[in-house]
Tab-separated table of C-alpha atoms in Angstrom:
chain	number	residue	atom	x	y	z
S	317	UNK	CA	-47.090	1.586	10.829
S	318	UNK	CA	-50.173	0.510	12.650
S	319	UNK	CA	-50.110	-2.235	15.273
S	320	UNK	CA	-52.891	-4.368	16.694
S	321	UNK	CA	-52.261	-5.335	20.307
S	322	UNK	CA	-54.408	-7.626	22.447
S	323	UNK	CA	-54.531	-7.400	26.220
S	324	UNK	CA	-55.501	-10.852	27.416
S	325	UNK	CA	-55.181	-13.218	30.392
S	326	UNK	CA	-57.653	-16.080	30.409
S	327	UNK	CA	-58.528	-15.411	34.028
S	328	UNK	CA	-60.872	-12.600	34.961
S	329	UNK	CA	-60.131	-9.856	37.444
S	330	UNK	CA	-56.379	-9.731	36.934
S	331	UNK	CA	-56.341	-6.220	35.463
S	332	UNK	CA	-56.930	-6.509	31.713
S	333	UNK	CA	-59.257	-3.520	31.456
S	334	UNK	CA	-57.204	-1.409	33.877
S	335	UNK	CA	-54.079	-2.252	31.892
S	336	UNK	CA	-55.756	-1.595	28.524
S	337	UNK	CA	-56.785	1.859	29.736
S	338	UNK	CA	-53.383	2.612	31.282
S	339	UNK	CA	-51.290	1.326	28.347
S	340	UNK	CA	-53.581	3.020	25.824
S	341	UNK	CA	-53.448	6.336	27.660
S	342	UNK	CA	-49.674	6.109	28.198
S	343	UNK	CA	-49.125	5.464	24.479
S	344	UNK	CA	-51.414	8.381	23.619
S	345	UNK	CA	-49.595	10.569	26.159
S	346	UNK	CA	-46.372	9.782	24.261
S	347	UNK	CA	-47.968	11.264	21.138
S	348	UNK	CA	-49.227	8.103	19.440
S	349	UNK	CA	-52.681	7.851	17.931
S	350	UNK	CA	-54.438	5.163	19.935
S	351	UNK	CA	-57.812	3.450	19.979
S	352	UNK	CA	-58.842	1.053	22.747
S	353	UNK	CA	-61.468	-1.491	21.702
S	354	UNK	CA	-63.710	-3.310	24.171
S	355	UNK	CA	-64.368	-6.916	23.061
S	356	UNK	CA	-66.362	-7.857	26.159
S	357	UNK	CA	-69.819	-7.946	24.593
S	358	UNK	CA	-72.502	-7.971	27.256
S	359	UNK	CA	-70.160	-6.995	30.069
S	360	UNK	CA	-68.476	-3.858	28.826
S	361	UNK	CA	-66.407	-1.945	31.344
S	362	UNK	CA	-63.656	-0.189	29.458
S	363	UNK	CA	-65.988	2.807	28.968
S	364	UNK	CA	-66.439	3.028	32.749
S	365	UNK	CA	-62.739	2.721	33.578
S	366	UNK	CA	-61.991	5.401	30.958
S	367	UNK	CA	-64.709	7.696	32.301
S	368	UNK	CA	-66.701	7.674	29.044
S	369	UNK	CA	-69.724	5.661	30.204
S	370	UNK	CA	-72.143	8.554	29.730
S	371	UNK	CA	-70.968	9.266	26.213
S	372	UNK	CA	-71.678	5.859	24.624
S	373	UNK	CA	-74.201	6.179	21.809
S	374	UNK	CA	-73.189	3.526	19.286
S	375	UNK	CA	-70.980	0.500	19.856
S	376	UNK	CA	-68.790	-2.103	18.142
S	377	UNK	CA	-71.779	-4.293	17.201
S	378	UNK	CA	-73.661	-1.314	15.727
S	379	UNK	CA	-70.653	-0.708	13.473
S	380	UNK	CA	-70.418	-4.387	12.505
S	381	UNK	CA	-74.130	-4.477	11.657
S	382	UNK	CA	-73.909	-1.252	9.688
S	383	UNK	CA	-76.289	0.597	12.044
S	384	UNK	CA	-73.628	3.236	12.606
S	385	UNK	CA	-70.455	4.468	10.968
S	386	UNK	CA	-67.194	3.820	12.779
S	387	UNK	CA	-66.676	7.577	13.283
S	388	UNK	CA	-70.052	7.797	15.042
S	389	UNK	CA	-69.184	5.023	17.495
S	390	UNK	CA	-65.663	6.186	18.373
S	391	UNK	CA	-65.473	8.272	21.544
S	392	UNK	CA	-62.549	10.672	21.709
S	393	UNK	CA	-61.027	11.130	25.151
S	394	UNK	CA	-61.616	14.591	26.612
S	395	UNK	CA	-58.192	14.702	28.284
S	396	UNK	CA	-55.919	13.455	25.469
S	397	UNK	CA	-57.146	13.987	21.941
S	398	UNK	CA	-54.999	11.197	20.479
S	399	UNK	CA	-56.911	8.601	22.519
S	400	UNK	CA	-60.223	7.071	21.381
S	401	UNK	CA	-62.508	4.324	22.607
S	402	UNK	CA	-64.698	1.884	20.703
S	403	UNK	CA	-67.138	0.550	23.309
S	404	UNK	CA	-68.609	-2.955	23.348
S	405	UNK	CA	-72.323	-3.547	23.235
S	406	UNK	CA	-73.967	-3.996	26.605
S	407	UNK	CA	-77.166	-5.609	25.414
S	408	UNK	CA	-76.546	-7.618	22.269
S	409	UNK	CA	-75.980	-11.295	21.834
S	410	UNK	CA	-72.332	-12.382	21.874
S	411	UNK	CA	-72.806	-14.026	18.476
S	412	UNK	CA	-73.249	-10.581	16.967
S	413	UNK	CA	-69.470	-10.295	17.061
S	414	UNK	CA	-68.734	-12.013	13.737
S	415	UNK	CA	-65.236	-12.859	12.460
S	416	UNK	CA	-65.887	-10.977	9.200
S	417	UNK	CA	-67.298	-7.951	11.032
S	418	UNK	CA	-64.368	-7.800	13.429
S	419	UNK	CA	-61.887	-8.092	10.556
S	420	UNK	CA	-63.577	-5.256	8.670
S	421	UNK	CA	-63.726	-2.878	11.644
S	422	UNK	CA	-60.119	-3.613	12.678
S	423	UNK	CA	-58.937	-2.910	9.104
S	424	UNK	CA	-60.674	0.439	9.230
S	425	UNK	CA	-59.169	1.210	12.656
S	426	UNK	CA	-55.675	0.327	11.414
S	427	UNK	CA	-55.963	3.079	8.826
S	428	UNK	CA	-56.819	5.713	11.415
S	429	UNK	CA	-54.604	4.802	14.371
S	430	UNK	CA	-51.014	3.885	15.211
S	431	UNK	CA	-52.160	1.441	17.892
S	432	UNK	CA	-55.346	-0.614	18.051
S	433	UNK	CA	-55.555	-2.064	21.562
S	434	UNK	CA	-58.067	-4.873	22.003
S	435	UNK	CA	-59.334	-5.471	25.535
S	436	UNK	CA	-60.153	-9.181	25.633
S	437	UNK	CA	-62.948	-10.650	27.727
S	438	UNK	CA	-61.952	-13.293	30.289
S	439	UNK	CA	-62.181	-16.931	29.291
S	440	UNK	CA	-61.225	-18.739	26.094
S	441	UNK	CA	-64.503	-18.432	24.211
S	442	UNK	CA	-65.498	-16.603	21.050
S	443	UNK	CA	-64.928	-13.038	22.306
S	444	UNK	CA	-61.461	-13.827	23.645
S	445	UNK	CA	-60.476	-15.680	20.463
S	446	UNK	CA	-61.732	-12.852	18.252
S	447	UNK	CA	-59.915	-10.246	20.353
S	448	UNK	CA	-56.605	-12.053	19.835
S	449	UNK	CA	-57.102	-13.233	16.246
S	450	UNK	CA	-55.806	-10.153	14.414
S	451	UNK	CA	-53.142	-9.152	16.941
S	452	UNK	CA	-49.470	-8.814	16.121
S	453	UNK	CA	-48.581	-8.091	19.726
S	454	UNK	CA	-50.063	-9.685	22.848
S	455	UNK	CA	-49.804	-8.444	26.393
S	456	UNK	CA	-50.594	-11.252	28.820
S	457	UNK	CA	-51.727	-9.812	32.132
S	458	UNK	CA	-50.836	-12.120	35.022
S	459	UNK	CA	-51.077	-11.880	38.785
S	460	UNK	CA	-48.426	-13.683	40.856
S	461	UNK	CA	-50.980	-16.290	41.850
S	462	UNK	CA	-51.383	-19.945	40.780
S	463	UNK	CA	-54.711	-19.774	38.938
S	464	UNK	CA	-53.705	-16.688	36.985
S	465	UNK	CA	-50.370	-18.221	35.928
S	466	UNK	CA	-52.072	-21.428	34.819
S	467	UNK	CA	-54.634	-19.558	32.733
S	468	UNK	CA	-51.911	-17.394	31.203
S	469	UNK	CA	-50.115	-20.550	30.113
S	470	UNK	CA	-53.296	-21.700	28.406
S	471	UNK	CA	-53.739	-18.340	26.685
S	472	UNK	CA	-50.124	-18.431	25.448
S	473	UNK	CA	-50.936	-21.791	23.836
S	474	UNK	CA	-53.944	-20.252	22.093
S	475	UNK	CA	-51.944	-17.218	20.938
S	476	UNK	CA	-49.495	-19.642	19.320
S	477	UNK	CA	-52.210	-21.623	17.542
S	478	UNK	CA	-55.451	-19.685	17.065
S	479	UNK	CA	-54.327	-16.321	15.714
S	480	UNK	CA	-53.932	-15.139	12.113
S	481	UNK	CA	-50.177	-14.870	12.708
S	482	UNK	CA	-49.973	-18.443	13.991
S	483	UNK	CA	-52.066	-19.728	11.093
S	484	UNK	CA	-49.648	-18.056	8.690
S	485	UNK	CA	-46.772	-19.858	10.412
S	486	UNK	CA	-45.501	-16.697	12.088
S	487	UNK	CA	-44.909	-15.990	15.760
S	488	UNK	CA	-47.034	-13.505	17.624
S	489	UNK	CA	-45.022	-11.067	19.731
S	490	UNK	CA	-45.885	-11.946	23.349
S	491	UNK	CA	-45.174	-9.943	26.490
S	492	UNK	CA	-45.881	-10.625	30.132
S	493	UNK	CA	-47.311	-7.854	32.281
S	494	UNK	CA	-47.173	-8.835	35.935
S	495	UNK	CA	-49.799	-6.909	37.864
S	496	UNK	CA	-50.719	-6.563	41.551
S	497	UNK	CA	-47.151	-7.363	42.471
S	498	UNK	CA	-46.150	-6.950	46.070
S	499	UNK	CA	-42.351	-6.922	46.217
S	500	UNK	CA	-42.252	-7.159	50.010
S	501	UNK	CA	-44.436	-10.274	50.095
S	502	UNK	CA	-42.465	-11.841	47.238
S	503	UNK	CA	-39.246	-11.206	49.175
S	504	UNK	CA	-40.744	-12.941	52.224
S	505	UNK	CA	-41.637	-15.990	50.112
S	506	UNK	CA	-45.362	-15.346	50.449
S	507	UNK	CA	-45.936	-14.533	46.783
S	508	UNK	CA	-44.514	-15.924	43.546
S	509	UNK	CA	-41.514	-13.870	42.496
S	510	UNK	CA	-41.155	-12.298	39.066
S	511	UNK	CA	-38.460	-14.875	38.221
S	512	UNK	CA	-40.788	-17.732	39.223
S	513	UNK	CA	-43.513	-16.538	36.860
S	514	UNK	CA	-41.015	-15.877	34.060
S	515	UNK	CA	-39.453	-19.325	34.529
S	516	UNK	CA	-42.829	-20.999	34.278
S	517	UNK	CA	-44.295	-19.016	31.378
S	518	UNK	CA	-41.018	-18.283	29.539
S	519	UNK	CA	-42.100	-15.169	27.681
S	520	UNK	CA	-40.372	-11.772	27.891
S	521	UNK	CA	-41.388	-9.383	30.643
S	522	UNK	CA	-42.983	-6.075	29.650
S	523	UNK	CA	-43.374	-4.643	33.112
S	524	UNK	CA	-44.190	-5.175	36.772
S	525	UNK	CA	-47.125	-3.163	38.068
S	526	UNK	CA	-46.997	-2.881	41.846
S	527	UNK	CA	-50.138	-3.450	43.862
S	528	UNK	CA	-51.346	0.043	44.701
S	529	UNK	CA	-54.294	2.003	46.034
S	530	UNK	CA	-53.828	4.341	43.094
S	531	UNK	CA	-55.293	1.778	40.692
S	532	UNK	CA	-58.650	1.635	42.477
S	533	UNK	CA	-58.641	5.392	42.997
S	534	UNK	CA	-58.173	5.947	39.251
S	535	UNK	CA	-60.971	3.545	38.298
S	536	UNK	CA	-63.265	5.129	40.903
S	537	UNK	CA	-62.697	8.427	39.136
S	538	UNK	CA	-62.934	7.038	35.616
S	539	UNK	CA	-59.395	7.890	34.558
S	540	UNK	CA	-56.541	5.646	33.411
S	541	UNK	CA	-53.980	5.590	36.234
S	542	UNK	CA	-51.337	7.151	33.966
S	543	UNK	CA	-53.587	10.197	33.546
S	544	UNK	CA	-55.007	10.379	37.028
S	545	UNK	CA	-51.683	10.330	38.837
S	546	UNK	CA	-48.762	10.155	36.404
S	547	UNK	CA	-46.130	10.132	39.145
S	548	UNK	CA	-47.687	7.272	41.132
S	549	UNK	CA	-45.872	3.924	41.261
S	550	UNK	CA	-48.286	1.997	38.968
S	551	UNK	CA	-48.378	4.876	36.454
S	552	UNK	CA	-44.585	4.949	36.252
S	553	UNK	CA	-44.590	1.180	35.751
S	554	UNK	CA	-47.081	1.533	32.881
S	555	UNK	CA	-45.042	4.346	31.291
S	556	UNK	CA	-41.953	2.105	31.401
S	557	UNK	CA	-43.939	-0.785	29.900
S	558	UNK	CA	-45.061	1.435	27.034
S	559	UNK	CA	-41.474	2.521	26.344
S	560	UNK	CA	-40.466	-1.135	26.163
S	561	UNK	CA	-43.385	-1.802	23.795
S	562	UNK	CA	-41.952	0.890	21.537
S	563	UNK	CA	-38.576	-0.834	21.540
S	564	UNK	CA	-36.672	1.076	24.244
S	565	UNK	CA	-34.653	-1.027	26.634
S	566	UNK	CA	-35.218	0.218	30.143
S	567	UNK	CA	-33.946	-1.426	33.314
S	568	UNK	CA	-36.693	-3.500	34.929
S	569	UNK	CA	-37.659	-2.111	38.315
S	570	UNK	CA	-40.714	-2.264	40.516
S	571	UNK	CA	-41.577	1.392	41.094
S	572	UNK	CA	-42.426	2.213	44.699
S	573	UNK	CA	-44.584	4.996	46.053
S	574	UNK	CA	-42.731	8.232	46.613
S	575	UNK	CA	-43.538	9.541	50.049
S	576	UNK	CA	-42.733	12.742	51.868
S	577	UNK	CA	-41.091	12.815	55.277
S	578	UNK	CA	-44.411	12.565	57.122
S	579	UNK	CA	-45.483	9.696	54.887
S	580	UNK	CA	-42.176	7.961	55.501
S	581	UNK	CA	-42.606	8.298	59.245
S	582	UNK	CA	-46.253	7.361	59.491
S	583	UNK	CA	-47.276	5.898	56.157
S	584	UNK	CA	-47.943	2.253	55.596
S	585	UNK	CA	-45.829	0.322	53.162
S	586	UNK	CA	-47.696	-0.316	49.956
S	587	UNK	CA	-45.167	-2.343	48.026
K	1431	UNK	CA	-48.859	-19.228	66.356
K	1432	UNK	CA	-45.964	-20.278	68.535
K	1433	UNK	CA	-42.639	-18.515	68.496
K	1434	UNK	CA	-41.076	-21.565	66.858
K	1435	UNK	CA	-43.645	-21.557	64.061
K	1436	UNK	CA	-43.039	-17.877	63.457
K	1437	UNK	CA	-39.370	-18.437	62.827
K	1438	UNK	CA	-39.570	-21.739	61.018
K	1439	UNK	CA	-42.446	-20.806	58.691
K	1440	UNK	CA	-41.389	-21.247	55.098
K	1441	UNK	CA	-43.113	-19.080	52.546
K	1442	UNK	CA	-45.891	-20.637	50.497
K	1443	UNK	CA	-44.525	-19.291	47.212
K	1444	UNK	CA	-42.075	-22.195	46.642
K	1445	UNK	CA	-45.002	-24.608	47.005
K	1446	UNK	CA	-47.001	-22.599	44.452
K	1447	UNK	CA	-44.059	-22.638	42.088
K	1448	UNK	CA	-43.582	-26.390	42.303
K	1449	UNK	CA	-47.288	-27.168	41.920
K	1450	UNK	CA	-47.482	-24.979	38.844
K	1451	UNK	CA	-44.406	-26.529	37.270
K	1452	UNK	CA	-45.788	-30.044	37.630
K	1453	UNK	CA	-49.287	-29.123	36.493
K	1454	UNK	CA	-48.219	-27.133	33.457
K	1455	UNK	CA	-45.718	-29.750	32.316
K	1456	UNK	CA	-48.632	-32.198	32.091
K	1457	UNK	CA	-51.110	-29.761	30.585
K	1458	UNK	CA	-48.684	-28.683	27.877
K	1459	UNK	CA	-47.913	-32.287	26.963
K	1460	UNK	CA	-51.597	-32.997	26.507
K	1461	UNK	CA	-52.432	-29.714	24.788
K	1462	UNK	CA	-54.606	-28.458	27.587
K	1463	UNK	CA	-57.159	-31.243	27.239
K	1464	UNK	CA	-56.373	-32.961	30.531
K	1465	UNK	CA	-59.982	-33.107	31.721
K	1466	UNK	CA	-61.077	-34.514	28.375
K	1467	UNK	CA	-58.554	-37.347	28.525
K	1468	UNK	CA	-59.931	-38.629	31.816
K	1469	UNK	CA	-63.481	-38.415	30.466
K	1470	UNK	CA	-62.530	-40.330	27.296
K	1471	UNK	CA	-60.696	-43.011	29.285
K	1472	UNK	CA	-63.656	-43.427	31.601
K	1473	UNK	CA	-66.066	-43.826	28.645
K	1474	UNK	CA	-63.882	-46.315	26.773
K	1475	UNK	CA	-63.021	-48.423	29.798
K	1476	UNK	CA	-66.690	-48.553	30.703
K	1477	UNK	CA	-67.591	-49.662	27.162
K	1478	UNK	CA	-65.052	-52.511	27.273
K	1479	UNK	CA	-66.329	-53.732	30.615
K	1480	UNK	CA	-69.959	-53.474	29.533
K	1481	UNK	CA	-69.204	-55.882	26.689
K	1482	UNK	CA	-68.519	-58.623	29.231
K	1483	UNK	CA	-70.392	-57.770	32.391
K	1484	UNK	CA	-73.331	-55.604	33.275
K	1485	UNK	CA	-71.805	-52.968	35.484
K	1486	UNK	CA	-73.336	-49.878	36.995
K	1487	UNK	CA	-71.947	-46.672	35.462
K	1488	UNK	CA	-71.572	-45.102	38.867
K	1489	UNK	CA	-69.403	-47.990	40.030
K	1490	UNK	CA	-66.528	-47.090	37.734
K	1491	UNK	CA	-64.160	-44.483	39.118
K	1492	UNK	CA	-61.258	-43.099	37.152
K	1493	UNK	CA	-58.720	-41.035	39.061
K	1494	UNK	CA	-55.575	-39.348	37.903
K	1495	UNK	CA	-52.693	-38.335	40.124
K	1496	UNK	CA	-49.765	-36.444	38.735
K	1497	UNK	CA	-46.379	-35.984	40.288
K	1498	UNK	CA	-43.063	-34.747	38.997
K	1499	UNK	CA	-41.613	-38.042	37.755
K	1500	UNK	CA	-44.639	-40.242	37.159
K	1501	UNK	CA	-48.406	-40.183	36.998
K	1502	UNK	CA	-50.894	-42.809	38.013
K	1503	UNK	CA	-54.252	-43.579	36.491
K	1504	UNK	CA	-56.418	-45.346	39.016
K	1505	UNK	CA	-59.392	-47.309	37.754
K	1506	UNK	CA	-61.745	-48.627	40.388
K	1507	UNK	CA	-64.578	-50.882	39.245
K	1508	UNK	CA	-67.031	-52.266	41.711
K	1509	UNK	CA	-68.127	-55.679	40.393
K	1510	UNK	CA	-71.653	-56.959	40.870
K	1511	UNK	CA	-72.107	-59.910	43.317
K	1512	UNK	CA	-70.847	-63.300	42.050
K	1513	UNK	CA	-74.378	-64.743	41.714
K	1514	UNK	CA	-75.555	-61.869	39.508
K	1515	UNK	CA	-72.382	-62.192	37.495
K	1516	UNK	CA	-72.834	-65.910	36.890
K	1517	UNK	CA	-76.438	-65.420	35.865
K	1518	UNK	CA	-75.496	-62.650	33.484
K	1519	UNK	CA	-72.737	-64.734	31.917
K	1520	UNK	CA	-75.071	-67.673	31.466
K	1521	UNK	CA	-77.580	-65.474	29.671
K	1522	UNK	CA	-74.846	-64.162	27.400
K	1523	UNK	CA	-73.948	-67.647	26.159
């Protein structure tokens, strides 16, 4: 059965696109058929993070307008063949993303894929509302920082009122993904702890992604972190998150970087 | 930083937690439209005052302060000088 999942946050720069790429790739690596859809019209970046920026010919808006067939716009990942990308338009007007067009394209994607992952733009405007509208599952990406937590709270309110599920009187399945977490700082009382954020937002936790150099390294190289370095701490956290998404119950841990003896002696702590 | 400060420094996370709890309790109660409420109050209060006295728009300040147990709405209106006021009232009659 096909699922539409939105990766959202309200606030920008918390790791929505990174998480979309990593969750999408991790699901595909587990054998699922996955498409990641960029809803950030005008400021697309999912193509870049996925390393497909030079392969974009047609985009989401072209498909909506009927300028291209869906199959022409989809870009299949060169590393995992069960992973595809539908890029956003870089040049068009935001209004080109119409509710009817989005509904039509998402219906078509549902037929082809097990998971349709929508990468929401920041904010609470049209693009963000359209990205969440058809979702059955929402992943709310939050940093342990006051402005991010506040905006997540706002987004949770919108998920409970402005989605097709909410309009039908049903509950959307919401999950918190805590990113850029620094366990050492949280332990010293310098950063909100996981429990603090969970207490405030009161939605179930999908995973804790530790702050790590690996995330920037992967985006520099244009590869989801789960593909670029599958044994790194953030990749393992994303793999665990994906298992939980699929219904497995796995103990919640904050993965830490595995270091050799030299690294242990001279390396800097990263988490 | 003195040695004393180093040892007595409490983390900032508890402060963040408390601020968020207070803020979100209010925002949820008002459905996220906190900023709008202040704007509406300011407009309506100004309209009521304008019915009786000519007052400069910029002289009406509406401030909101929220704490855990209670909130205060502070309305500060700078009245025109008495002479102007009397003249205006006379012309209204």
